[in-house]
Amino acid sequence: MYLLLRNQVLEMFDHAYQNYMDHAYPADELMPLTCRGRVRGLEPSRGDIDDALGKFSLTLIDTLDTLALLNKTVEFEEAVRRVVADVRLDNDIVVSVFETNIRVLGGLLGGHSMAVMLKESGRMVWYQDELLHMAKDLGLRLLPAFNTSSGLPYPRVNLRYGVRGPETRTGTETDTCTACAGTIILEFAALSRFTGDPTFEAHARRALDFLWEKRQRNSNLVGTTINIHSGEWVRRDSGVGAGIDSYYEYLMKAYILLGDDRFLQRFNTHYASIMKYISQPPLLLDVHIHKPLLPARTWMDSLLAFFPGLQVLKGDIRPAIETHEMLYQVTKKHNFLPEAFTTDYRVHWAQHPLRPEFAESTLLATRDPYYLEVGRTILENLNRFARVPCGFAAMKDVRTGSHEDRMDSFFLAEMFKYLFLLFAEEDDLPFNVEDYVFTTEAHLLPLSLSTASNSQAGEELDDSNFEWTCPNTRLLFPDPAFPRNLREPIRSAVDKSCPRPTTHREPGMGRPPLRAQDFMANNPEHLELLRRMGVSLIHLKDGRVQLVQHATQAVSAIAAEDGMRFMQEMMELSSQQQKEQLPPRAVQIVSHPFFGRVVLTAGPAQFGLDLFKSSSGVRGFVTVAEPYNGCSELSNGEIVAGRIALLQRGQCMFAEKARHIHKAGAIGGIVIDDNEGSSSDTAPLFQMAGDGRNTDDVTLPLLFLFHKEGNILLEALKEYREVEVLLSDKARDRGETLSKTDKYPSSMGFPSCIMLQRSYLLDCSTVEKDHTSSASLEPVDQSQVTTQEQTTDDSVLGQESVQPAEGLGSYVSVDVGEEPAVDGDSSSQSVDSLMADWQEDLEAFKQMEKDEL
């Protein structure tokens, strides 16, 4: 069973990593909703979060040792070559010292450790410490930040110019967080010991020494923010979460890696105070360092989720079980740990940026099957709620399931290491992980860097503070029911405080809920799932589909939650589609007596031949397919062969129509809207999506015409029998559209085109004067495309042509079989009036041609 979970972890990693490489590299991070890379300066600023980005392919460097641990040796070697060849570290950019140290310096050192290990086993024999040279270069670029009287580093540094001078655009800060200054020692000490240059370790030790000296001597706690010049505490609240967390972690791990007993002594001193003042099992609540019995706040942040794992390393098992169980129950309640939650386990800050700390503690806990099931929950929730076509997206709100367009590098650096190690057997691992220490970013540093003893001679240690780690838990807790007895009251307390909906899984009856990108409107099972979630479909007269959710109509509370999540996903996909709007295409009637004067604006398809990439377009005579809807094999295939087929919208997927005419030998297709009176004058541009299957087999172009424009083409075919059109990305000059057999020359002095659409206006005078510039386009008014969201109990989504990755396009782009009510007389009158105006213009053109001749 756990073999399947291990393999699932590998598949998930491949999905995230390959999408980064395909859509984002060499950018620092992937934006998984819009399938592109995040480049600092090109995207709207997100404030301090962007300080992690330095235009140094952050995600690739952060992922190096993950590739090695997951047995992806070929990919690891290729990634190392890319980093060495492509990454530059001398960028004129201001970055966070803390983030750059743990992610980039740590990533380079972890990658170097893996490369050396592989080289020793006969692989990567070409490697000559290139990553280590880059790590030293980066370390030297970070060193100017430590040029302070206290030894605490500035929070930011310019990679090219340091911290002094106006060109650095930094160096004016006065405060830094405790973790920012205290989470340097592992990487800097490893760099010193790898290179033989003691400078880096000395600076990191000096910063740690200063923090230790500035602890509050009565409580033995440290504050959250400190002045880097005076050493005064700016924020005097103390906890184990954001702002302090990895300071405690690095004291313990510095002892493990470096063998210096002073780090363990300091850790144990702090830990005793944490358990005395901050720990209120299962809670961990911030206090004031000067008044440690006074709570500083009534909520906890998700970064403290690492602490149960650190307690396991310490050997303090009971509080680790209790706090981990509390975190697990909160996770089960909200699917992920909210960025912050209250003491009664409700959401305080609803975001979740796919943080790995809870998975880290789960790994360190034990191989007790209970914790393997916890890992399964983490894995399933990631796949169920965070997975998107281009990777995994951070949760914007764990309550609604909405996403944020970010996939931080730590997700690949940490999450997949922890999950893989949780489910892997010893034989699955390429090396013994017990020979390495994990940094706070899960980078692997070899314990061989440790010295036998680094204590200063003659220094007396206070052994009363020591509780040497790793007791035998079987002796401590001989009763196998002991952990369960600890967990049960915590589970009950969380449920009582914030009741969980019934465990009976609705609407999927045991299966995961329907995802927006999987939905197809002609699937009866999907429609039934929507009904159970309280979501109904309304077909509008213009062919659009509107989704409405009434939570009170859902079959259960959990089904209503699934419905809200489905609606939120739909809105995200709708917004994404509007951002990725394809330009319009043109259907130009080029045969006698039109000669390119009539141009109909057409909607594109997201499959088939891309006319934008075709310089000449596709030209051919049109014929009506039989059956007209194109939903089965054509009965007039011999006529359609070599021609452009006319099809009616509805009854089946657009891709299915394309496949049928393609099989008959057509060279292109035009789908005509079956909604009477629809027109490009008033409707937004319509795009046709696929059917959720691979559409690589469709190689012909398919365009969409609204009813009004489609009728013009049908009337022309009815009157002239043989009508030739040009399908292209834009209208062509008449000189380009006339063939050798066309009767009339292209040098007539009358207007050369009629553009029968208001949203995109063809400037005919431009075409006539300059044959190299054929069109001037004004974009569609996006205000016509609206998405609405009402209250939780009555959410409404107005859908135009939403095009997510797979399947959803069929929902918004196909008729599901309901024929709209049509007033035949009024509709006919409208079309007849239009055609009369068009015929009048055509007769005028004919008369002008006679006059010219």
Short mmCIF file of N, CA, C and O in Angstrom, two decimals, residues 84 101 646 723:
data_model
loop_
_atom_site.label_atom_id
_atom_site.label_comp_id
_atom_site.label_asym_id
_atom_site.label_seq_id
_atom_site.Cartn_x
_atom_site.Cartn_y
_atom_site.Cartn_z
N VAL A 84 25.19 25.46 -13.52
CA VAL A 84 26.56 25.90 -13.76
C VAL A 84 26.65 26.77 -15.01
O VAL A 84 27.36 27.78 -15.04
N ASN A 101 20.25 32.70 1.87
CA ASN A 101 21.12 31.75 2.57
C ASN A 101 20.50 30.36 2.60
O ASN A 101 21.14 29.38 2.21
N LEU A 646 -19.29 23.67 -43.35
CA LEU A 646 -20.11 24.52 -42.49
C LEU A 646 -20.89 23.62 -41.54
O LEU A 646 -21.53 22.66 -41.96
N VAL A 723 -19.09 29.33 -53.24
CA VAL A 723 -18.56 30.46 -52.47
C VAL A 723 -17.20 30.05 -51.89
O VAL A 723 -17.09 29.03 -51.21
#
